[in-house]
mmCIF file of N, CA and C in Angstrom:
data_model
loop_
_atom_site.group_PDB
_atom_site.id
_atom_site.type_symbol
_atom_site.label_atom_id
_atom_site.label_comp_id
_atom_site.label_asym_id
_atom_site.label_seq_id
_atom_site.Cartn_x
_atom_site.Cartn_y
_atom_site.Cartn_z
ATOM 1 N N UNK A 1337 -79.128 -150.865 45.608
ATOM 2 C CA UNK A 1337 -79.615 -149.525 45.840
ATOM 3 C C UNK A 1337 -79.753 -149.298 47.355
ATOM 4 N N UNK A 1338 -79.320 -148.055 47.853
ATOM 5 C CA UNK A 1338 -79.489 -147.509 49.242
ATOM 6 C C UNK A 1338 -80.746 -147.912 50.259
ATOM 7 N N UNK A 1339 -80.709 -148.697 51.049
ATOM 8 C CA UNK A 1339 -82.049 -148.434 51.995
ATOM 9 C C UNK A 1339 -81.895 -148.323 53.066
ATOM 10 N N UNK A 1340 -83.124 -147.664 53.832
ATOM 11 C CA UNK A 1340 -83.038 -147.489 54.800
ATOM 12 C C UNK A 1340 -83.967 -147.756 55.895
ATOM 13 N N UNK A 1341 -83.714 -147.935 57.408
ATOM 14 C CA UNK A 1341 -84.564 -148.853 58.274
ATOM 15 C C UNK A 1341 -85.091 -147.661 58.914
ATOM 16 N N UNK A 1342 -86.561 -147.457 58.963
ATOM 17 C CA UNK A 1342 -86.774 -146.542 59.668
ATOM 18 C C UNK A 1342 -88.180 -147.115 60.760
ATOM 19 N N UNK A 1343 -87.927 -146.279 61.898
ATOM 20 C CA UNK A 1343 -88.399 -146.944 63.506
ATOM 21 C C UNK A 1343 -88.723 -145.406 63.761
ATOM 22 N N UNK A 1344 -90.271 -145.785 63.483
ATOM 23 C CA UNK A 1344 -91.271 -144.487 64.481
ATOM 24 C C UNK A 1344 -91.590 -145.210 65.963
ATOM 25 N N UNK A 1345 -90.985 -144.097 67.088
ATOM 26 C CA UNK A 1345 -91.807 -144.951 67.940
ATOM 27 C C UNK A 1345 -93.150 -144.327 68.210
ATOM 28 N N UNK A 1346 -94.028 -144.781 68.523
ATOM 29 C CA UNK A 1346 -95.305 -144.087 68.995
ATOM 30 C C UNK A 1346 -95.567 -144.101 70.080
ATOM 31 N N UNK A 1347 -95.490 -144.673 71.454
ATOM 32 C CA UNK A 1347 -95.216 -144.239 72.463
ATOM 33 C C UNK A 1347 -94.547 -145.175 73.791
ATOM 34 N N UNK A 1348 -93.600 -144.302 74.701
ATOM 35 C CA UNK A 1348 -92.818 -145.387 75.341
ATOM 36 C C UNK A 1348 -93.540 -145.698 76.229
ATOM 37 N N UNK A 1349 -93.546 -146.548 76.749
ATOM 38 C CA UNK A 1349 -94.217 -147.189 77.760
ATOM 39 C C UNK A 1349 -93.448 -147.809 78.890
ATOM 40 N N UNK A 1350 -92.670 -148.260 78.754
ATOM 41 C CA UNK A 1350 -91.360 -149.186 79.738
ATOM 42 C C UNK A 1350 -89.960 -148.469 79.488
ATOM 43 N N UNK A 1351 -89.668 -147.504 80.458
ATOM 44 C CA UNK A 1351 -88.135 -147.256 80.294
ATOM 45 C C UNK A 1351 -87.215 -148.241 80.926
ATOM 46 N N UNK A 1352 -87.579 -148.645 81.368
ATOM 47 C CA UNK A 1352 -86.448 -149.765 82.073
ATOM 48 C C UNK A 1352 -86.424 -151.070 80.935
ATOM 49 N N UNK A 1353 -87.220 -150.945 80.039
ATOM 50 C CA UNK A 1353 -87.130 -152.361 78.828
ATOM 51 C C UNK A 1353 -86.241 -151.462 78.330
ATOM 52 N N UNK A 1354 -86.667 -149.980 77.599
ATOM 53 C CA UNK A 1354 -86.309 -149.261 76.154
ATOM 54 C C UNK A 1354 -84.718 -148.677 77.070
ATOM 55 N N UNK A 1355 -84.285 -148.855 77.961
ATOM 56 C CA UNK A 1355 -82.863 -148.649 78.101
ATOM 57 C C UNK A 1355 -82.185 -150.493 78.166
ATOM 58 N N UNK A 1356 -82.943 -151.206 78.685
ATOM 59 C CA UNK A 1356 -81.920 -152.577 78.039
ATOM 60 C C UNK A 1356 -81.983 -152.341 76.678
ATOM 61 N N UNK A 1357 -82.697 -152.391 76.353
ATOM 62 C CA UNK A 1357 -82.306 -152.107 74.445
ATOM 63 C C UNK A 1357 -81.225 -151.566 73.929
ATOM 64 N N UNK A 1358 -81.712 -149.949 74.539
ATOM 65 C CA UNK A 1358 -80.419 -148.618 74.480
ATOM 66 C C UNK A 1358 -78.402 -149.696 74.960
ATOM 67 N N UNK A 1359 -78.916 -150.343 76.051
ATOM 68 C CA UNK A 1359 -77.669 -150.968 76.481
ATOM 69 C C UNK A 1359 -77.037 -152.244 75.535
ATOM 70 N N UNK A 1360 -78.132 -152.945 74.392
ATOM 71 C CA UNK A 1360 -77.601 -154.105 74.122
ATOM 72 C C UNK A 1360 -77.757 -153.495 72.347
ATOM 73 N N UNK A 1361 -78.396 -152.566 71.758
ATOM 74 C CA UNK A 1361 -78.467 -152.824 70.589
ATOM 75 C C UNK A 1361 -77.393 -151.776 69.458
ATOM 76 N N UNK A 1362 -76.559 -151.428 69.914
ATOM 77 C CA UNK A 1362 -75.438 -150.347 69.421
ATOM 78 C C UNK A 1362 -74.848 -151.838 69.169
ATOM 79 N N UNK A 1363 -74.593 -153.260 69.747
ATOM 80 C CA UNK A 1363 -73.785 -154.305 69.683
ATOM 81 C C UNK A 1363 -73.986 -154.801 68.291
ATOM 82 N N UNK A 1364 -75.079 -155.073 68.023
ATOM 83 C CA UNK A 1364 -75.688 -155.754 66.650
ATOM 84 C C UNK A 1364 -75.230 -155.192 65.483
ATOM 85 N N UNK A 1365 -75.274 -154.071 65.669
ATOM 86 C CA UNK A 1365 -74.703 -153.374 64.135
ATOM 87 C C UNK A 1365 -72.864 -154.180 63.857
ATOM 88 N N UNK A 1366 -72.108 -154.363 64.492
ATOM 89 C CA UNK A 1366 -70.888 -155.199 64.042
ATOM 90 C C UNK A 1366 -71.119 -156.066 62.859
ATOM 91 N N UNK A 1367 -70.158 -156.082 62.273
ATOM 92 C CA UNK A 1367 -69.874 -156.574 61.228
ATOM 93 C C UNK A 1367 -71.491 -156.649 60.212
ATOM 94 N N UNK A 1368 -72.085 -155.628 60.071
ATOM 95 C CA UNK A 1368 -73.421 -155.191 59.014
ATOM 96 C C UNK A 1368 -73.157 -153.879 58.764
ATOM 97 N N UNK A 1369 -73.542 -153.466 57.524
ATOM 98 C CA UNK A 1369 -73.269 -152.371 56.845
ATOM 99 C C UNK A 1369 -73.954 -151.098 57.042
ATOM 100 N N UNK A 1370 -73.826 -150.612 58.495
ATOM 101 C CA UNK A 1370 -74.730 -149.750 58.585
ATOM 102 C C UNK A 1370 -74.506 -148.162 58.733
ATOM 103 N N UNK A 1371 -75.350 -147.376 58.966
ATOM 104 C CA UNK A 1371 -74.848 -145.987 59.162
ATOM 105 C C UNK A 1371 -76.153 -145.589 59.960
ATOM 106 N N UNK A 1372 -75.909 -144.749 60.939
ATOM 107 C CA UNK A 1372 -77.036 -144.211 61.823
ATOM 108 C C UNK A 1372 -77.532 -143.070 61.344
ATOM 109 N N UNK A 1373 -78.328 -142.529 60.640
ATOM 110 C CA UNK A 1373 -78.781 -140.887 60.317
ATOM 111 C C UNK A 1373 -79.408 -140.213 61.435
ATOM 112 N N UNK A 1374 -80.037 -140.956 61.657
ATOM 113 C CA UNK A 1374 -80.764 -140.052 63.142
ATOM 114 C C UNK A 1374 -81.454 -141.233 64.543
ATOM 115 N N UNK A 1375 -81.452 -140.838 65.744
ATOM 116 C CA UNK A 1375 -81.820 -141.291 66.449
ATOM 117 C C UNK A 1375 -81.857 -140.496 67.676
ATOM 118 N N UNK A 1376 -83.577 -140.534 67.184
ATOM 119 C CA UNK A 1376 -84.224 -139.725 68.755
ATOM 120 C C UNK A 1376 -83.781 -138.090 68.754
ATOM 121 N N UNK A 1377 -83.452 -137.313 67.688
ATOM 122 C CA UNK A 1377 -83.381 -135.942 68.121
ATOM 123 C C UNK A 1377 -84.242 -135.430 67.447
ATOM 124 N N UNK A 1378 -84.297 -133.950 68.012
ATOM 125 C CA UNK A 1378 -85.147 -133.078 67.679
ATOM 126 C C UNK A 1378 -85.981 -133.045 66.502
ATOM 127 N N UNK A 1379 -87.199 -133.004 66.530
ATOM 128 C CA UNK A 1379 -87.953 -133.051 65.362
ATOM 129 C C UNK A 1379 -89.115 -132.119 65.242
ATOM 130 N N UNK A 1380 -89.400 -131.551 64.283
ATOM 131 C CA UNK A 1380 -90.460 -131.066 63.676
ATOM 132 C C UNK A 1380 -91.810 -131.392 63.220
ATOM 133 N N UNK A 1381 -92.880 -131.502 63.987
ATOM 134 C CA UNK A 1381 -94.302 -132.099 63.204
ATOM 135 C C UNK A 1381 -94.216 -131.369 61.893
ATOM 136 N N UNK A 1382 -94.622 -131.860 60.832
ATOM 137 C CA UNK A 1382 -95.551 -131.152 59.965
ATOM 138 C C UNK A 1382 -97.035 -131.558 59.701
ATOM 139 N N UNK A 1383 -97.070 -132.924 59.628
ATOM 140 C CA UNK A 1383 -98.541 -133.190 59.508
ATOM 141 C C UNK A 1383 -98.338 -134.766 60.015
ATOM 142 N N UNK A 1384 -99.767 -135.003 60.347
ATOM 143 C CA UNK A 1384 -100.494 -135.974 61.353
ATOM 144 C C UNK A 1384 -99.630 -136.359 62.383
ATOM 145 N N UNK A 1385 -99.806 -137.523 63.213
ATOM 146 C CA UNK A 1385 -99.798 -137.828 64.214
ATOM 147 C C UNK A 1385 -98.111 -137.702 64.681
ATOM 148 N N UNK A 1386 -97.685 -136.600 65.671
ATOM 149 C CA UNK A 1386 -96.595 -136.443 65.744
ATOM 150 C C UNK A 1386 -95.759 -137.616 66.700
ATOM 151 N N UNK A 1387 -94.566 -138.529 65.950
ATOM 152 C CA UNK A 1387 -93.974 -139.958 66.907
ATOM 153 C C UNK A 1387 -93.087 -139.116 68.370
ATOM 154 N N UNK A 1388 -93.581 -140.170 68.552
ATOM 155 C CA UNK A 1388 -92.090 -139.890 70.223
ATOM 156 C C UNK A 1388 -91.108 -139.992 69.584
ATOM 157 N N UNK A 1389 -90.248 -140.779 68.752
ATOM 158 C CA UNK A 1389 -89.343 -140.735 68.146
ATOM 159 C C UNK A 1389 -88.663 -141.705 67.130
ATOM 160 N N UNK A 1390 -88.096 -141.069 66.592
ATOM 161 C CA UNK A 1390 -87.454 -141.719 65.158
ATOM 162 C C UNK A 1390 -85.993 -141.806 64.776
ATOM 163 N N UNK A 1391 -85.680 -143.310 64.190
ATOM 164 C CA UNK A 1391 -84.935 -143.756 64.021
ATOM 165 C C UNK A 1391 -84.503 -143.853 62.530
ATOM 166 N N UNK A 1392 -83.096 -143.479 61.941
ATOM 167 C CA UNK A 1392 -83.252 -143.416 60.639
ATOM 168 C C UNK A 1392 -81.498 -144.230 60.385
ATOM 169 N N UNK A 1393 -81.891 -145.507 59.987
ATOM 170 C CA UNK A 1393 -80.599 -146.422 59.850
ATOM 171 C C UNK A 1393 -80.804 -146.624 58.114
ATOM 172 N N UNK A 1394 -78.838 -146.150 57.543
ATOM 173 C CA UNK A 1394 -78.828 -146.573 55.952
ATOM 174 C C UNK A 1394 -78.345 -147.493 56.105
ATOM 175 N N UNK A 1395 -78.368 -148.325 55.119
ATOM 176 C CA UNK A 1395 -77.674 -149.670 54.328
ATOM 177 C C UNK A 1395 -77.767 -149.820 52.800
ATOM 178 N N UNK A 1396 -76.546 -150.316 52.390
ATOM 179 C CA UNK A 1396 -76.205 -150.339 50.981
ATOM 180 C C UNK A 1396 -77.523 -151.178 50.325
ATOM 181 N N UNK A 1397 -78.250 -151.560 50.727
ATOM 182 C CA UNK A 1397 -79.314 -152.269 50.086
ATOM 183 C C UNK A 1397 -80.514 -153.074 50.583
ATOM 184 N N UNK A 1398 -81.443 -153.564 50.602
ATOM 185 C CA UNK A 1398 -82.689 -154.004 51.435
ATOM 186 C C UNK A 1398 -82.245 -155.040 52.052
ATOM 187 N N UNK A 1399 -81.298 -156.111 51.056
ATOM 188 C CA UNK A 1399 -80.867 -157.023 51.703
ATOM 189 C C UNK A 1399 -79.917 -157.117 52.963
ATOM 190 N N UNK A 1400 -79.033 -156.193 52.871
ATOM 191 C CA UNK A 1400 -78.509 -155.796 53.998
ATOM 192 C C UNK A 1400 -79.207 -155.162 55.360
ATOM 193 N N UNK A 1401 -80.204 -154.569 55.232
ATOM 194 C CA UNK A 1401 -80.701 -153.958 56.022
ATOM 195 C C UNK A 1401 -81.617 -155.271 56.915
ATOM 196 N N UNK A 1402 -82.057 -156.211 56.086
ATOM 197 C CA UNK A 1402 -83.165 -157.103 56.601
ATOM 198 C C UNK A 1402 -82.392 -158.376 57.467
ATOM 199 N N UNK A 1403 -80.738 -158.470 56.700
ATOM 200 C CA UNK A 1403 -79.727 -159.239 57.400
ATOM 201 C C UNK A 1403 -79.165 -158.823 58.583
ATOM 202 N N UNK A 1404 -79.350 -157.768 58.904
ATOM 203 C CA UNK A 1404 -78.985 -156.982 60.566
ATOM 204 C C UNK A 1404 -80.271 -157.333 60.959
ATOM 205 N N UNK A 1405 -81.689 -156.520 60.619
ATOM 206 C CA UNK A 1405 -83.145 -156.933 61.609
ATOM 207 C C UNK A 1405 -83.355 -158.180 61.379
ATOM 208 N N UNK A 1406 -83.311 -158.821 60.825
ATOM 209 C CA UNK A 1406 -83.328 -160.141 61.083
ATOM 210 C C UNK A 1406 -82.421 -161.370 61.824
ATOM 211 N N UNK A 1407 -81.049 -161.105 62.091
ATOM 212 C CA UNK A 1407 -80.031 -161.639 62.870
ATOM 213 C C UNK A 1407 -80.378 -161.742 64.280
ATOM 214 N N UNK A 1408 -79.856 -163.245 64.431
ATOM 215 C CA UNK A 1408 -80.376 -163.712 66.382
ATOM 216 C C UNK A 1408 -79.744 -162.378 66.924
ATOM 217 N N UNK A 1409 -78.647 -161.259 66.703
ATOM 218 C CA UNK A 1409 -78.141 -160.365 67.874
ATOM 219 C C UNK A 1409 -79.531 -159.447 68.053
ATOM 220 N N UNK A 1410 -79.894 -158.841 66.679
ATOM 221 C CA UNK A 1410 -80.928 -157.955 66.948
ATOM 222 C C UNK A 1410 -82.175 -158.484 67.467
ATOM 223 N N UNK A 1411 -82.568 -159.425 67.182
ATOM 224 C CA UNK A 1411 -83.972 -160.240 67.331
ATOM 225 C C UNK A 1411 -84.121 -160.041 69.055
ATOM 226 N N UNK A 1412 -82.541 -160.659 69.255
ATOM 227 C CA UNK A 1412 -82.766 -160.455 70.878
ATOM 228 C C UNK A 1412 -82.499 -159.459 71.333
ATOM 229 N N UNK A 1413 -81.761 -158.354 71.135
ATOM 230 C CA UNK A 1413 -82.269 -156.726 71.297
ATOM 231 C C UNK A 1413 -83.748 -156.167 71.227
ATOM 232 N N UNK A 1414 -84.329 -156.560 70.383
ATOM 233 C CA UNK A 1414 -85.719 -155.993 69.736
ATOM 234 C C UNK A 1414 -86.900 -157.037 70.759
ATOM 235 N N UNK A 1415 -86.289 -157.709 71.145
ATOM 236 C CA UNK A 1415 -87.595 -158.216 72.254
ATOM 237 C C UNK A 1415 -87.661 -157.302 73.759
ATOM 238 N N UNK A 1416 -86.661 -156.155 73.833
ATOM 239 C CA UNK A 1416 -87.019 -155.471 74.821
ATOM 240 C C UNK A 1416 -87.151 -154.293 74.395
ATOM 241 N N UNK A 1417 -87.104 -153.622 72.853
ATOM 242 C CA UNK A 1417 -88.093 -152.683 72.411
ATOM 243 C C UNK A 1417 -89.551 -153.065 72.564
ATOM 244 N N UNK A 1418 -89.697 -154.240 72.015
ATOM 245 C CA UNK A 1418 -90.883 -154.886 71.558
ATOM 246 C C UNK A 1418 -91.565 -154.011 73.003
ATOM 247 N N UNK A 1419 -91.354 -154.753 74.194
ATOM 248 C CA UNK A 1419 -91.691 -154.647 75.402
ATOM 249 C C UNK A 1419 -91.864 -153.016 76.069
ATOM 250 N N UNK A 1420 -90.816 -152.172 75.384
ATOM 251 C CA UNK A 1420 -90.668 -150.758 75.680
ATOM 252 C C UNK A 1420 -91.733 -150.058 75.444
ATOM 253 N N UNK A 1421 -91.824 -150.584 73.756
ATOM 254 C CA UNK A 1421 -93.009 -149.153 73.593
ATOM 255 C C UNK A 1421 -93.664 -149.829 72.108
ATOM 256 N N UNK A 1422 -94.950 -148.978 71.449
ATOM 257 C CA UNK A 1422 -94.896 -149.521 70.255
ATOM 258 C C UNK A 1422 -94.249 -148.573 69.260
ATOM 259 N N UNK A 1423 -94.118 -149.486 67.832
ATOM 260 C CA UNK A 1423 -93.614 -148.928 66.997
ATOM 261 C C UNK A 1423 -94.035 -149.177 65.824
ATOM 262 N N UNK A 1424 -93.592 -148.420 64.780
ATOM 263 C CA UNK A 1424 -93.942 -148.796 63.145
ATOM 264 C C UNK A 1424 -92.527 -148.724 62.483
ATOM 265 N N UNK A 1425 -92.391 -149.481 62.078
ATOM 266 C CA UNK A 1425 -90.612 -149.928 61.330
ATOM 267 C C UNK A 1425 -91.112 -150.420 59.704
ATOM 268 N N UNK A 1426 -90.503 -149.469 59.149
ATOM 269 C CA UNK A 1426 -90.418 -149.993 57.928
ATOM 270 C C UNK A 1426 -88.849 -149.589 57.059
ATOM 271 N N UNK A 1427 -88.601 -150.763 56.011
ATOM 272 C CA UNK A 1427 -87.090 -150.830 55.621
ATOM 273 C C UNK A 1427 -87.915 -150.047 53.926
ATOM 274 N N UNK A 1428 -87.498 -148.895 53.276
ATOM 275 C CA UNK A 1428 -87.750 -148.464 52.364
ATOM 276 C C UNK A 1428 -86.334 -148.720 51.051
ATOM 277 N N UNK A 1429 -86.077 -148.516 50.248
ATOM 278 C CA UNK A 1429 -85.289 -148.316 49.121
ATOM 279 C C UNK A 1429 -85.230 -146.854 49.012
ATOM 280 N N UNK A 1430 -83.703 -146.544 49.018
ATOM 281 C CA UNK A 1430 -83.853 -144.980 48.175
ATOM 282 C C UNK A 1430 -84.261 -145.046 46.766
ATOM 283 N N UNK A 1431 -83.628 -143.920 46.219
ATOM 284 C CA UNK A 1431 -83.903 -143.654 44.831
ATOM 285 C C UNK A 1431 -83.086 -143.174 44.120
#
């Protein structure tokens, strides 16, 4: 079943980390099953705490999705998000 990785950021803090990121993590997706839905545009509050921005990655299934965030390429991408800004990431199941 469809899932998808989704990355609120809540606020940046280090642009010079959150662009090494921007520079190394488009690499990781190779050879993993992914599709980008959104990243970082325009958004709409509707209710509570409105993110700096959001990330919306599909994959054919949880397992796939957790085999890209979990792989040494991303791990070492994601240590200069880590550093950028914080975030809340969670991998959901469609329906």
């Amino acid at each position: 079943m469809t899932a998808y990785a989704i990355f609120i950021r809540d606020k940046l803090t280090d642009p010079a980390e959150f662009q090494a990121y921007s520079d190394t993590v488009g690499e990781t997706f190779k050879g993993h099953p992914a599709k980008i839905l959104a990243a970082y545009g325009k958004q709409e509050k509707l209710e509570g705490i409105e993110p700096d921005g959001v990330v919306i990655i599909e994959f054919p299934d949880i397992a796939s999705a957790r085999a890209w965030y979990d792989s040494p390429e991303y791990q070492a991408a994601a240590k200069h998000r880590w550093k950028a800004a914080s975030y809340n990431v969670v991998i959901v199941e469609g329906v």
